[in-house]
XYZ file of C-alpha atoms in Angstrom:
101
model
C 99.201 63.319 -17.395
C 98.758 59.493 -17.038
C 99.953 56.467 -19.701
C 97.574 55.134 -18.118
C 93.589 54.795 -20.368
C 91.137 56.961 -17.896
C 88.926 53.834 -19.318
C 90.298 50.850 -19.270
C 88.326 48.093 -18.655
C 87.650 46.229 -14.451
C 90.205 43.569 -13.894
C 88.020 40.627 -13.719
C 87.183 39.243 -10.461
C 90.211 36.848 -8.565
C 88.955 33.597 -6.877
C 90.881 32.895 -3.964
C 93.694 30.958 -4.653
C 92.459 27.554 -3.449
C 89.535 28.102 -5.473
C 90.216 25.312 -8.129
C 91.187 22.871 -5.904
C 87.573 23.140 -4.150
C 85.892 22.930 -7.135
C 87.438 19.792 -8.057
C 86.390 18.417 -4.948
C 82.539 19.457 -5.618
C 82.583 18.304 -8.699
C 84.270 15.135 -8.278
C 81.577 14.245 -5.176
C 79.048 15.647 -7.901
C 76.520 13.030 -9.337
C 77.326 13.791 -12.854
C 81.501 13.454 -11.636
C 81.889 10.796 -14.529
C 81.408 13.869 -17.599
C 82.043 17.410 -15.639
C 85.177 16.562 -13.922
C 87.379 15.551 -17.926
C 85.576 18.453 -18.945
C 86.156 20.407 -16.201
C 89.812 19.693 -15.785
C 90.839 20.082 -20.128
C 89.014 23.509 -19.767
C 91.902 24.470 -16.902
C 94.408 22.833 -18.767
C 93.717 25.171 -21.751
C 93.315 27.796 -20.025
C 96.158 26.847 -17.923
C 97.885 26.739 -21.367
C 97.211 29.679 -22.759
C 98.278 31.521 -20.009
C 101.409 30.306 -19.612
C 101.643 31.812 -23.180
C 100.293 35.238 -22.766
C 101.128 35.753 -19.360
C 97.553 36.809 -18.119
C 95.905 34.810 -15.732
C 91.986 35.730 -17.149
C 91.531 32.492 -18.919
C 91.983 30.725 -15.589
C 89.530 32.848 -13.943
C 87.047 32.235 -16.577
C 87.407 28.709 -16.407
C 87.076 29.499 -12.768
C 83.924 31.403 -13.280
C 81.678 29.465 -15.444
C 82.485 26.135 -13.814
C 81.177 28.163 -10.408
C 78.367 29.249 -12.569
C 77.817 25.852 -13.143
C 77.647 24.408 -10.073
C 75.576 26.548 -8.192
C 73.108 26.316 -10.968
C 73.155 22.339 -11.310
C 70.095 22.167 -8.878
C 68.115 24.098 -10.598
C 68.221 22.430 -13.040
C 67.466 19.513 -11.689
C 64.596 20.456 -10.008
C 63.420 21.770 -13.594
C 63.933 18.965 -15.370
C 62.028 16.541 -12.445
C 59.595 18.995 -12.320
C 58.002 17.265 -15.514
C 58.013 20.641 -17.375
C 57.023 20.932 -21.226
C 59.539 22.660 -22.646
C 59.027 21.323 -26.253
C 58.439 25.271 -27.229
C 62.049 25.430 -26.691
C 63.544 28.256 -29.059
C 67.041 27.132 -30.410
C 68.275 31.070 -31.668
C 71.210 29.014 -33.437
C 69.268 26.744 -35.587
C 67.590 29.556 -36.141
C 69.724 32.161 -37.364
C 71.537 29.042 -39.458
C 67.978 28.852 -42.067
C 68.982 32.276 -42.442
C 71.599 31.369 -44.640
Protein backbone atom coordinates (compact mmCIF):
# COMPACT_ATOMS: atom_id res chain seq x y z
CA UNK A 1 0.00 0.00 0.00
CA UNK A 2 1.31 3.43 -0.94
CA UNK A 3 1.35 6.40 1.40
CA UNK A 4 0.70 8.70 -1.55
CA UNK A 5 -2.90 9.78 -2.11
CA UNK A 6 -4.28 8.66 -5.44
CA UNK A 7 -5.97 12.05 -5.92
CA UNK A 8 -2.90 14.24 -5.48
CA UNK A 9 -3.14 17.53 -7.38
CA UNK A 10 -0.90 17.92 -10.38
CA UNK A 11 2.28 19.82 -9.71
CA UNK A 12 2.26 23.31 -11.24
CA UNK A 13 4.04 23.70 -14.53
CA UNK A 14 7.60 24.71 -13.78
CA UNK A 15 8.86 27.54 -15.96
CA UNK A 16 12.32 27.32 -17.49
CA UNK A 17 15.12 28.31 -15.10
CA UNK A 18 15.82 31.49 -17.05
CA UNK A 19 12.15 32.47 -17.42
CA UNK A 20 12.11 35.15 -14.68
CA UNK A 21 15.15 36.92 -16.13
CA UNK A 22 13.77 36.72 -19.68
CA UNK A 23 10.43 38.01 -18.45
CA UNK A 24 12.06 40.93 -16.65
CA UNK A 25 13.96 41.80 -19.83
CA UNK A 26 10.67 41.79 -21.77
CA UNK A 27 9.05 43.99 -19.16
CA UNK A 28 11.94 46.47 -19.27
CA UNK A 29 11.63 46.67 -23.07
CA UNK A 30 7.85 47.21 -22.88
CA UNK A 31 6.13 50.55 -23.25
CA UNK A 32 4.61 49.78 -19.84
CA UNK A 33 8.02 49.33 -18.20
CA UNK A 34 7.62 52.25 -15.82
CA UNK A 35 4.64 50.57 -14.13
CA UNK A 36 5.24 46.89 -14.84
CA UNK A 37 8.87 46.49 -13.77
CA UNK A 38 8.34 47.74 -10.19
CA UNK A 39 5.12 45.71 -9.91
CA UNK A 40 6.84 42.53 -11.11
CA UNK A 41 9.81 43.09 -8.82
CA UNK A 42 7.51 43.64 -5.84
CA UNK A 43 5.48 40.49 -6.56
CA UNK A 44 8.66 38.49 -7.19
CA UNK A 45 10.22 39.65 -3.91
CA UNK A 46 7.08 38.73 -1.97
CA UNK A 47 6.92 35.30 -3.63
CA UNK A 48 10.62 34.76 -2.97
CA UNK A 49 10.19 35.55 0.71
CA UNK A 50 7.18 33.23 0.89
CA UNK A 51 9.21 30.55 -0.86
CA UNK A 52 11.95 30.86 1.75
CA UNK A 53 9.39 30.44 4.54
CA UNK A 54 7.46 27.56 3.01
CA UNK A 55 10.14 25.77 1.00
CA UNK A 56 7.74 25.85 -1.96
CA UNK A 57 8.35 27.22 -5.44
CA UNK A 58 4.63 27.42 -6.26
CA UNK A 59 4.40 31.15 -5.54
CA UNK A 60 7.37 31.92 -7.75
CA UNK A 61 5.89 29.81 -10.55
CA UNK A 62 2.59 31.63 -10.20
CA UNK A 63 4.24 35.06 -10.47
CA UNK A 64 6.01 33.99 -13.66
CA UNK A 65 2.83 32.50 -15.16
CA UNK A 66 0.70 35.56 -14.35
CA UNK A 67 3.23 37.98 -15.80
CA UNK A 68 3.79 35.83 -18.89
CA UNK A 69 0.03 35.99 -19.45
CA UNK A 70 0.01 39.77 -18.98
CA UNK A 71 2.81 40.24 -21.51
CA UNK A 72 1.13 37.86 -23.96
CA UNK A 73 -2.24 39.59 -23.68
CA UNK A 74 -0.92 43.17 -23.86
CA UNK A 75 -1.13 43.41 -27.69
CA UNK A 76 -4.78 42.31 -27.62
CA UNK A 77 -5.56 44.88 -24.92
CA UNK A 78 -3.79 47.59 -26.91
CA UNK A 79 -5.71 46.62 -30.06
CA UNK A 80 -9.02 46.74 -28.19
CA UNK A 81 -8.26 50.15 -26.74
CA UNK A 82 -7.12 51.48 -30.12
CA UNK A 83 -10.23 50.15 -31.86
CA UNK A 84 -12.44 52.67 -30.10
CA UNK A 85 -14.97 50.01 -29.14
CA UNK A 86 -17.49 51.11 -26.58
CA UNK A 87 -16.91 49.28 -23.31
CA UNK A 88 -19.31 51.45 -21.33
CA UNK A 89 -21.72 48.53 -21.00
CA UNK A 90 -19.13 46.59 -19.01
CA UNK A 91 -20.66 45.02 -15.92
CA UNK A 92 -18.51 45.15 -12.82
CA UNK A 93 -19.51 42.04 -10.87
CA UNK A 94 -17.59 43.18 -7.79
CA UNK A 95 -19.61 46.39 -7.72
CA UNK A 96 -22.85 44.42 -7.97
CA UNK A 97 -21.77 42.11 -5.15
CA UNK A 98 -20.86 45.03 -2.90
CA UNK A 99 -24.31 46.59 -3.46
CA UNK A 100 -25.99 43.38 -2.25
CA UNK A 101 -24.17 43.49 1.08
